[in-house]
Structures are given as C-alpha cells and as structure tokens.
Amino acid sequence: MAETVAVVGGGCSGVLVTRELLRCTTGRVLLVDPADAPGRGLAYGPAHPWHLLNSRVGAMSADPDSGTDFLDWCRRRHPAVGPDDFVPREWFGDYLQETLRDATTVSGGRLRVHRARVTRITTGDGPPDTARVSRVGLELDDGGRLHADRVVLAIGHAAPADPCRIDPAVRDHPGYIADPWRPAALAGVPVDRPVLLVGTGLTAIDVTLSLIRAGHRGPIVAVSRHGLLPRMHRRRGMPFRPPATLPETAPSLRGLVRQLRAQVAGGADWRAVVDGLRPRLDALWADLPADDRDRFLRHLARHWEVHRHRMAPAVADEVARLRVAGRLEVRSAAVRGVAAHPDGGLLVALDPGYDRVPFGAVVNCTGPGALPGSTDRLVGALIADGVARPGPYGLGLDVDDDGAVVGRDGRPVLPLWTLGPPRRGRFFETTAVPEIRAQARELAVRLAAGAGAGRTTGQVAVPA
C-alpha cells in the first residue's frame, strides 16, 4: 500500500512542499489546514493591495526548475510586469492558491485536503480497516484523528510574543492588538488618537500603511530598541557593483564583519554583499564559535535584518513622506509596561525615561517570538511530549541536516520533518521563498528515496 505523507500547514511552505511531494513521490499527500481555501497562509492571506512583496518578482518562483514561473504568471495578469518589479503581496497569495490547484489537478487523486487544525502529533495505530499500521497519528481541534506514515510541519513563523509583561486586563483591552495579522485586527483602532507600534520592522511598515489607508489621522509612533527601519531595495537604474570576493568561512565574528566592511568600503554595493552571502550564510553561521553567535544575536542581528529584509522603493518613499509630514515617528525606546488609561486608551511606560505616554491603541509589531515561550498549541505539545525541542537560541526547532525534527533526547523520535522558518533552530537563512522551495525539493527527493526509514528511535507516551 502506498505511503501517506501529511503536510501540516497550507501557507507558502505547505504549498511548495505539497507540490514537490506530488512531483517526486508516488504516495498519497494529505494537506491539513483550517483555512477555507488553503494556499495563502498568514503572510499572504490578509494582505491588501498596498502591501507590496519585499522581494522582486524574479526571486519568487515556486518552481525550483523555472525561475520565471511567477514572472510568467504576473505577466498573464499584467503584461508590463518585469523581473525587478515589486507587485502586491495578494498577487503572490493568488499565485500560491493557483499553484496548489494545479498540483491537485495533476495529482491523479493522490492529494487530499482536510480542513482542520492539528493540535498534537503522536505515535498511533492506523484505522482498523487498513491493512498496515501507520506510524503517526494527528489529533485535530475538531476531535478527529488522521493517520500518516510521515509528517512535514509547514507551519511558518512562531506567533508574536508580547513586548513586555502584559496584565490580563490589558490583554483583553480593545486597544491592545497582540497580533496585527488577525483578520480585522486594526478595525477598532481609534482614527483620531495616537497609536504606538512596538517594533520598527516590516510588520510595523505594513501596519502603518494600513492605518493611513483606513483614514487614521493621529500620530503613529514606532519604537524598538535600536529604532532602525528596514533599508530600501536598489532602485532600477541605480549604479551596481558586486563584491570582488565574499568569505567562504567565518573563523570569528570580528573577522567576518571586517571582511564585509572592507568590500563595501571598496565600492561594492552593500545590497550585493548581503544578497551574495545568502547561499553561504548557514555554513558561515555554523563556523562561528558559540560565543560569537551569542554576540551576533545580542548586538548585530537587528542591523543585519534591516539590510537583509528590505522595503520596496515605492514603500520606502511613502514611509519617508509620512515621516517628513510628522505622521510617523520612529524612536529608539523599550516598552516597560502597558496599563489601562481611565479615558479608555492605554498608558505606556517607555524607557529611557520611563515616560508614561497615553495612546489610543498599542500594536505588537515585534514579529515572531522565541521558543518555547512563543508558540502555538501544536508546537507546544510537541515540545511537551519530547517529540521536538527548541534550537539552542530559541529561533526555531532543533533539526538534523535533512530537516528532521529532533526530540528531547537529541534524536528524531517520529518520522517528522519541517522546512522554512521552523528550521531556524539550527539554520539561519531559511525563511524566504528561494530557500524554502529548495528545501521542499530536497525533502521530497529524500522521502521518495526512502530517507528516514528506521529513523524513529523512541516512542511518545500518549496519555489516556
């Protein structure tokens, strides 16, 4: 009987790995996701027309064999689109849904989509009417249970963490927006009162644009420890000079930074330096001593992120106009406390100075949180059961070289793999489409070749 691979999650990672499994394997694929129409995921589901992709069209193909697949799709919608353009993020959501539909059409009935949320993954016998025993059980939030031989977690980023200790009364306050990507999350923000955005990254930029489009008239203040905004992608026609060489190894963080600064000082475009490092980042990260990795995360990670995850030029221009007009203020500050204000808003203690400033709303734009404190029900259950463990820096799950999830004792417990953001427990450059589509292909090829057979080294106790 053919094997069944369950893919948990129907966003970008789920679509890419489902497509590759159907292309590279001969078994059944079970895609489990609660969405009415899987394919868009968190990043591309609630996007509005003014939310542009943060990468050029030419970098976003779902097909590892065709770098122009997304470009060709965009040109069918608008013939003038070029590979260096930045299109609305909702376009990419449409593209992912169409990619999933195409995969379904050519699958010969091998793909089944089940609408539910997986809450736990355990060892488990197959249903009694089957001739063979499945190795994995998937418990669902609707009380049901599915079975598979292997499982791929395609669950995206961890949930945002609160920026400080939040009183339960504040958490339930209509002015505190813990997750701005929740549907209609910003609908209740007062249009004429100041709004505080905690975080100054791409999420804060998206929220700012959404508030402005919704008619917000009050000031918007964005704060973070460094007060750094994402940098801008190179404009079309800007001078471009690639680096002469890039480091292959990283004996020390200090030495690595020195080499990169020398390239930029010598005239290389810093964007080309950053982009050129991407294919070798994981090797460089692994080369660094543990103390240097700690030092990087404490002192340099934010500087890297604003250069690595950039704004489209049109978005950067709009942000600049808002700042000049006084509509958006960016400050270097930390949130020390949030309390309910008698006037119905929120009172925020900001450091330095511990200023207690009133706001009509506070929006958490800090991005993915760290494990194990910031996690959803499924990942929390996997960690509690010993099936998974956080990586050493809490950036994601611990995995082996192939993306197999490592359990509490340091070995794979179940035939369970992951790809994309959860691999940040071990790998550093693993969150963008080019890396995820490559991981999806490699994982599908390994599973097709029987990779992982006999890898289960333990049993998970399933409470009665």
XYZ file of C-alpha atoms in Angstrom:
464
model
C 0.000 0.000 0.000
C 1.281 3.461 -0.896
C 2.588 5.632 1.917
C 0.829 8.779 3.062
C 2.746 11.960 3.839
C 0.822 14.518 5.856
C 1.684 18.190 5.352
C 0.621 20.287 8.332
C 0.010 23.860 7.200
C -1.357 25.320 3.986
C 0.624 28.537 3.616
C 3.606 29.175 1.383
C 5.772 26.383 2.836
C 2.855 23.943 2.729
C 2.087 24.665 -0.912
C 5.719 24.401 -2.006
C 6.366 21.093 -0.260
C 2.998 19.619 -1.316
C 3.808 20.447 -4.918
C 7.206 18.777 -4.689
C 5.855 15.681 -2.924
C 3.326 15.179 -5.705
C 6.050 15.628 -8.325
C 8.754 13.498 -6.710
C 6.898 10.741 -4.837
C 4.225 8.220 -5.782
C 2.334 8.070 -2.497
C -0.622 9.989 -1.166
C -0.326 13.500 0.251
C -2.648 14.752 2.965
C -2.661 18.549 3.391
C -4.137 19.595 6.734
C -5.045 23.256 7.215
C -8.031 25.049 8.794
C -8.394 27.675 6.047
C -11.418 27.622 3.762
C -9.060 27.818 0.789
C -5.505 26.745 1.707
C -2.643 28.336 -0.165
C -2.436 31.916 1.040
C -1.262 31.385 4.612
C -0.643 34.100 7.196
C 1.703 36.245 5.110
C -0.493 36.481 2.026
C -3.999 35.938 3.420
C -4.803 39.335 4.994
C -2.637 41.365 2.607
C -4.115 44.478 0.981
C -3.253 45.983 -2.427
C -0.863 48.497 -0.821
C 1.175 45.703 0.800
C 3.931 45.001 -1.712
C 6.191 41.987 -1.776
C 9.536 42.630 -0.134
C 11.305 40.726 -2.901
C 11.371 41.239 -6.639
C 9.099 39.187 -8.857
C 12.077 37.381 -10.359
C 13.002 35.837 -6.993
C 9.583 34.422 -6.072
C 9.023 31.429 -8.342
C 7.513 28.363 -6.666
C 9.252 26.099 -9.186
C 12.931 25.302 -8.481
C 13.329 24.413 -12.160
C 11.882 27.652 -13.565
C 12.999 30.966 -12.164
C 10.412 32.768 -14.303
C 7.310 30.870 -13.202
C 5.947 33.671 -11.019
C 7.043 36.306 -13.529
C 5.145 34.481 -16.282
C 2.091 34.277 -14.009
C 2.281 38.024 -13.266
C 2.570 38.876 -16.943
C -0.624 36.974 -17.649
C -2.277 39.358 -15.185
C -0.367 42.482 -16.293
C 1.925 42.170 -19.350
C 4.142 45.102 -18.307
C 5.460 43.411 -15.131
C 9.224 42.922 -15.168
C 11.512 40.679 -13.110
C 12.706 43.627 -10.987
C 9.212 44.858 -10.104
C 7.546 44.645 -6.690
C 3.929 43.539 -7.038
C 1.147 43.413 -4.411
C 1.545 40.645 -1.893
C -2.013 39.486 -2.548
C -0.862 38.563 -6.061
C 1.530 36.051 -4.589
C -1.283 34.641 -2.443
C -3.344 34.162 -5.611
C -0.337 32.533 -7.271
C 0.129 30.085 -4.397
C -3.542 29.114 -4.493
C -3.333 28.534 -8.229
C -0.143 26.504 -7.740
C -1.987 24.288 -5.245
C -4.966 23.905 -7.595
C -2.641 22.904 -10.425
C -0.931 20.371 -8.175
C -4.324 18.944 -7.242
C -5.358 18.676 -10.877
C -2.298 16.690 -11.950
C -2.074 14.559 -8.801
C -4.333 11.832 -10.093
C -6.333 11.880 -6.881
C -3.255 11.499 -4.661
C -3.840 14.826 -2.867
C -6.463 15.174 -0.180
C -7.093 18.436 1.673
C -8.534 18.187 5.180
C -9.847 21.352 6.839
C -8.812 21.238 10.483
C -6.056 22.372 12.810
C -3.573 19.770 14.063
C -3.135 20.058 17.819
C -0.868 17.082 18.502
C 1.263 14.532 16.654
C 1.861 11.180 18.302
C 2.665 7.591 17.642
C -0.534 5.812 16.722
C -2.032 2.801 15.020
C -3.784 3.183 11.728
C -7.558 2.888 11.464
C -8.869 -0.679 11.855
C -9.922 -1.054 8.220
C -6.389 -0.664 6.863
C -4.006 -3.499 6.111
C -0.967 -1.781 7.517
C -0.170 0.228 10.613
C 0.507 3.931 10.230
C 3.331 5.264 12.352
C 1.908 8.669 13.189
C -1.396 9.978 14.488
C -2.565 13.572 14.012
C -5.051 14.824 16.598
C -7.340 17.594 15.358
C -9.098 20.508 17.005
C -12.471 19.136 15.866
C -11.916 15.944 17.869
C -10.949 13.869 14.845
C -7.763 11.932 14.202
C -5.850 11.352 10.981
C -3.061 8.900 10.236
C 0.060 9.102 8.098
C 3.383 7.379 7.610
C 5.405 10.587 7.607
C 4.654 14.176 8.516
C 6.038 17.507 7.307
C 5.500 20.572 9.502
C 4.921 23.568 7.226
C 3.736 25.891 9.969
C 5.658 29.090 9.222
C 6.856 31.502 11.872
C 6.235 31.291 15.595
C 3.498 33.524 16.965
C 4.438 37.047 18.087
C 5.498 37.404 21.711
C 4.204 40.187 23.926
C 6.742 43.051 24.050
C 6.679 43.120 27.865
C 4.770 41.608 30.739
C 1.128 42.293 29.902
C -1.526 42.468 32.594
C -4.538 40.226 31.807
C -6.778 43.293 31.871
C -4.624 44.895 29.181
C -4.515 41.729 27.082
C -8.303 41.840 26.818
C -8.344 45.605 26.201
C -9.737 46.526 22.756
C -6.827 48.910 22.255
C -4.135 46.235 22.608
C -3.545 44.448 19.281
C -1.429 41.397 20.092
C -1.423 40.111 16.501
C -1.932 42.660 13.721
C -2.392 39.888 11.135
C -5.538 38.578 12.786
C -8.500 39.306 10.467
C -9.883 42.806 11.088
C -7.348 43.288 13.903
C -6.990 47.021 13.219
C -10.669 47.735 12.672
C -11.194 49.094 16.202
C -8.172 51.413 16.329
C -9.374 54.995 17.007
C -8.698 57.081 13.903
C -8.009 60.339 15.765
C -5.761 59.179 18.627
C -2.029 58.376 18.782
C -1.067 54.776 18.060
C 2.055 53.041 19.336
C 3.681 50.366 17.173
C 6.043 48.158 19.160
C 8.648 47.215 16.576
C 10.107 49.045 13.587
C 10.442 46.228 11.066
C 8.419 45.265 8.016
C 5.328 44.427 10.081
C 5.318 47.959 11.504
C 5.597 49.353 7.975
C 2.623 47.265 6.811
C 0.541 48.326 9.821
C 1.407 51.986 9.259
C 0.259 51.841 5.647
C -2.953 50.031 6.645
C -3.768 52.622 9.315
C -3.174 55.503 6.892
C -5.344 53.862 4.218
C -8.092 53.343 6.825
C -8.191 57.086 7.468
C -6.141 57.304 10.652
C -5.461 60.968 11.417
C -3.488 60.820 14.650
C 0.264 60.412 15.043
C 1.816 56.960 14.706
C 4.865 56.245 16.867
C 7.028 53.185 16.179
C 9.583 52.137 18.808
C 12.259 49.466 19.050
C 15.486 49.006 20.948
C 17.601 50.274 18.046
C 14.992 52.422 16.305
C 16.067 51.048 12.917
C 13.781 50.853 9.898
C 14.286 48.350 7.077
C 16.557 49.651 4.333
C 15.412 50.112 0.750
C 15.950 47.792 -2.192
C 18.078 49.172 -5.011
C 16.082 51.292 -7.435
C 16.066 50.352 -11.064
C 18.933 52.161 -12.785
C 20.975 52.770 -9.639
C 24.726 52.048 -10.028
C 25.504 48.483 -9.089
C 28.889 46.997 -8.262
C 29.134 43.423 -6.949
C 31.759 42.458 -4.375
C 35.049 41.123 -5.691
C 35.019 38.211 -3.246
C 32.970 37.034 -0.307
C 34.158 34.985 2.682
C 33.776 31.212 2.488
C 34.499 30.615 6.174
C 33.995 32.572 9.382
C 36.783 31.923 11.892
C 35.417 34.775 14.034
C 32.572 37.287 14.018
C 35.021 40.175 14.177
C 36.944 38.861 11.181
C 33.764 38.264 9.175
C 32.438 41.772 9.810
C 35.825 43.242 8.922
C 35.822 41.460 5.546
C 32.297 42.636 4.705
C 33.005 46.234 5.654
C 36.137 46.179 3.514
C 34.072 45.113 0.494
C 31.615 47.976 0.959
C 34.401 50.473 1.642
C 35.982 49.330 -1.607
C 32.904 50.374 -3.556
C 30.762 47.226 -3.618
C 27.004 47.781 -3.324
C 26.050 46.710 0.196
C 22.901 45.053 -1.177
C 25.039 42.859 -3.414
C 27.203 41.938 -0.422
C 24.157 40.957 1.642
C 22.497 39.017 -1.178
C 25.738 37.317 -2.129
C 26.097 35.984 1.401
C 22.713 34.264 1.422
C 23.770 30.958 -0.209
C 26.637 30.573 2.282
C 25.069 32.011 5.436
C 24.273 28.662 7.026
C 27.861 27.488 6.589
C 29.187 30.773 7.979
C 26.792 30.557 10.930
C 27.932 27.017 11.669
C 31.596 28.118 11.506
C 31.186 30.775 14.174
C 32.098 29.841 17.753
C 29.126 29.711 20.117
C 30.217 32.900 21.883
C 30.291 34.757 18.577
C 26.804 33.528 17.651
C 25.562 34.818 21.015
C 27.311 38.122 20.407
C 25.798 38.441 16.955
C 22.262 37.855 18.233
C 22.717 40.401 21.026
C 24.405 43.188 19.103
C 24.306 42.741 15.325
C 21.224 40.733 14.417
C 18.953 43.760 14.104
C 21.488 45.572 11.917
C 21.668 42.516 9.670
C 17.873 42.193 9.497
C 17.238 45.751 8.309
C 19.733 45.241 5.480
C 18.578 41.719 4.642
C 14.785 42.265 4.785
C 14.276 45.436 2.774
C 11.415 47.668 1.631
C 10.330 48.062 -1.955
C 11.389 51.529 -3.221
C 7.777 52.724 -3.514
C 7.101 51.730 0.093
C 10.306 53.391 1.307
C 9.281 56.592 -0.464
C 5.890 56.611 1.224
C 7.428 55.977 4.631
C 9.821 58.879 4.082
C 6.910 61.181 3.175
C 4.994 60.158 6.304
C 7.996 60.888 8.496
C 8.581 64.296 6.927
C 4.896 65.141 7.386
C 5.047 64.145 11.045
C 2.567 61.302 10.596
C 5.107 58.626 11.556
C 7.726 58.986 14.279
C 10.418 56.355 14.812
C 12.094 56.242 18.226
C 14.722 54.145 19.958
C 12.928 53.020 23.112
C 11.806 49.962 25.036
C 8.312 49.280 26.350
C 8.456 48.661 30.092
C 4.764 48.441 30.851
C 1.260 48.895 29.483
C -1.714 49.822 31.655
C -5.312 50.751 31.036
C -5.967 54.504 30.968
C -9.112 55.978 32.561
C -10.045 57.607 29.244
C -10.350 54.230 27.579
C -6.908 54.141 25.971
C -3.630 52.709 27.181
C -0.808 54.213 29.214
C 2.651 53.047 28.127
C 5.886 53.293 30.109
C 8.764 53.900 27.703
C 12.458 53.617 28.526
C 14.641 55.723 28.518
C 12.927 57.978 30.979
C 10.052 55.637 31.785
C 7.760 58.201 30.178
C 4.134 57.278 30.754
C 2.535 58.179 27.444
C -1.164 57.776 26.575
C -2.104 56.035 23.324
C -5.398 55.129 21.768
C -4.003 51.739 20.761
C -0.836 49.660 21.056
C 0.002 47.281 18.198
C 2.510 44.486 18.708
C 4.729 44.514 15.596
C 7.701 42.647 17.094
C 7.471 39.727 14.687
C 7.983 36.043 15.503
C 8.662 35.229 19.134
C 11.241 32.867 20.585
C 10.596 29.260 21.572
C 9.393 27.773 23.792
C 7.629 30.806 25.251
C 6.044 31.921 21.975
C 4.430 29.020 20.235
C 1.104 27.665 19.093
C -0.719 24.713 20.569
C 0.817 22.130 18.243
C 4.455 23.123 18.745
C 3.850 23.440 22.481
C 2.503 19.880 22.551
C 5.437 18.553 20.502
C 7.910 20.117 22.923
C 5.976 18.933 25.992
C 5.810 15.375 24.611
C 9.534 15.321 23.866
C 8.924 14.930 20.129
C 10.610 18.287 19.464
C 12.838 20.722 21.260
C 13.796 24.342 20.603
C 17.083 25.079 18.941
C 19.867 26.498 21.112
C 18.798 30.124 20.584
C 15.034 29.663 20.584
C 14.738 30.876 16.988
C 13.019 27.686 15.859
C 13.022 23.912 16.300
C 16.121 21.781 16.507
C 16.549 19.705 13.326
C 19.167 17.492 11.734
C 20.882 18.117 8.390
C 17.795 16.911 6.460
C 15.271 18.942 8.431
C 14.115 16.008 10.566
C 12.737 17.289 13.876
C 14.954 16.372 16.828
C 13.358 15.263 20.075
C 14.189 15.925 23.689
C 16.967 13.324 23.753
C 18.713 14.748 20.674
C 17.415 12.182 18.192
C 14.418 12.097 15.819
C 11.520 10.475 17.694
C 8.906 10.382 14.926
C 9.167 10.411 11.127
C 8.632 14.156 11.302
C 10.314 16.849 9.191
C 9.957 20.588 8.819
C 11.031 23.306 6.426
C 11.169 27.065 6.265
C 11.055 29.242 9.413
C 10.933 26.394 11.982
C 14.384 25.283 10.788
C 15.823 28.487 12.271
C 16.516 26.458 15.368
C 19.606 25.292 13.501
C 19.901 27.169 10.205
C 19.994 30.934 9.797
C 18.871 31.629 6.219
C 15.676 29.630 5.899
C 12.691 31.974 5.718
C 12.496 33.209 2.115
C 10.943 31.586 -0.948
C 14.248 30.664 -2.695
C 15.431 28.732 0.364
C 12.043 27.140 1.113
C 11.463 25.904 -2.445
C 14.942 24.330 -2.447
C 14.242 22.666 0.909
C 10.894 21.397 -0.413
C 12.547 19.762 -3.418
C 15.366 18.230 -1.353
C 12.941 16.875 1.232
C 10.624 15.379 -1.384
C 13.560 13.690 -3.133
C 14.801 12.224 0.160
C 11.369 10.906 1.075
C 10.968 9.431 -2.409
C 14.255 7.600 -1.933
C 13.112 6.203 1.389
C 15.116 8.642 3.561
C 14.200 8.297 7.175
C 13.298 4.616 7.122
C 14.011 3.231 10.548
C 14.910 6.639 11.960
C 12.330 6.547 14.728
C 14.320 5.918 17.866
C 11.750 6.208 20.561
C 8.082 6.187 21.454
C 5.942 9.057 22.634
C 3.724 8.282 25.576
C 0.138 9.141 24.723
C -1.815 9.965 27.873
C -5.080 8.136 28.300
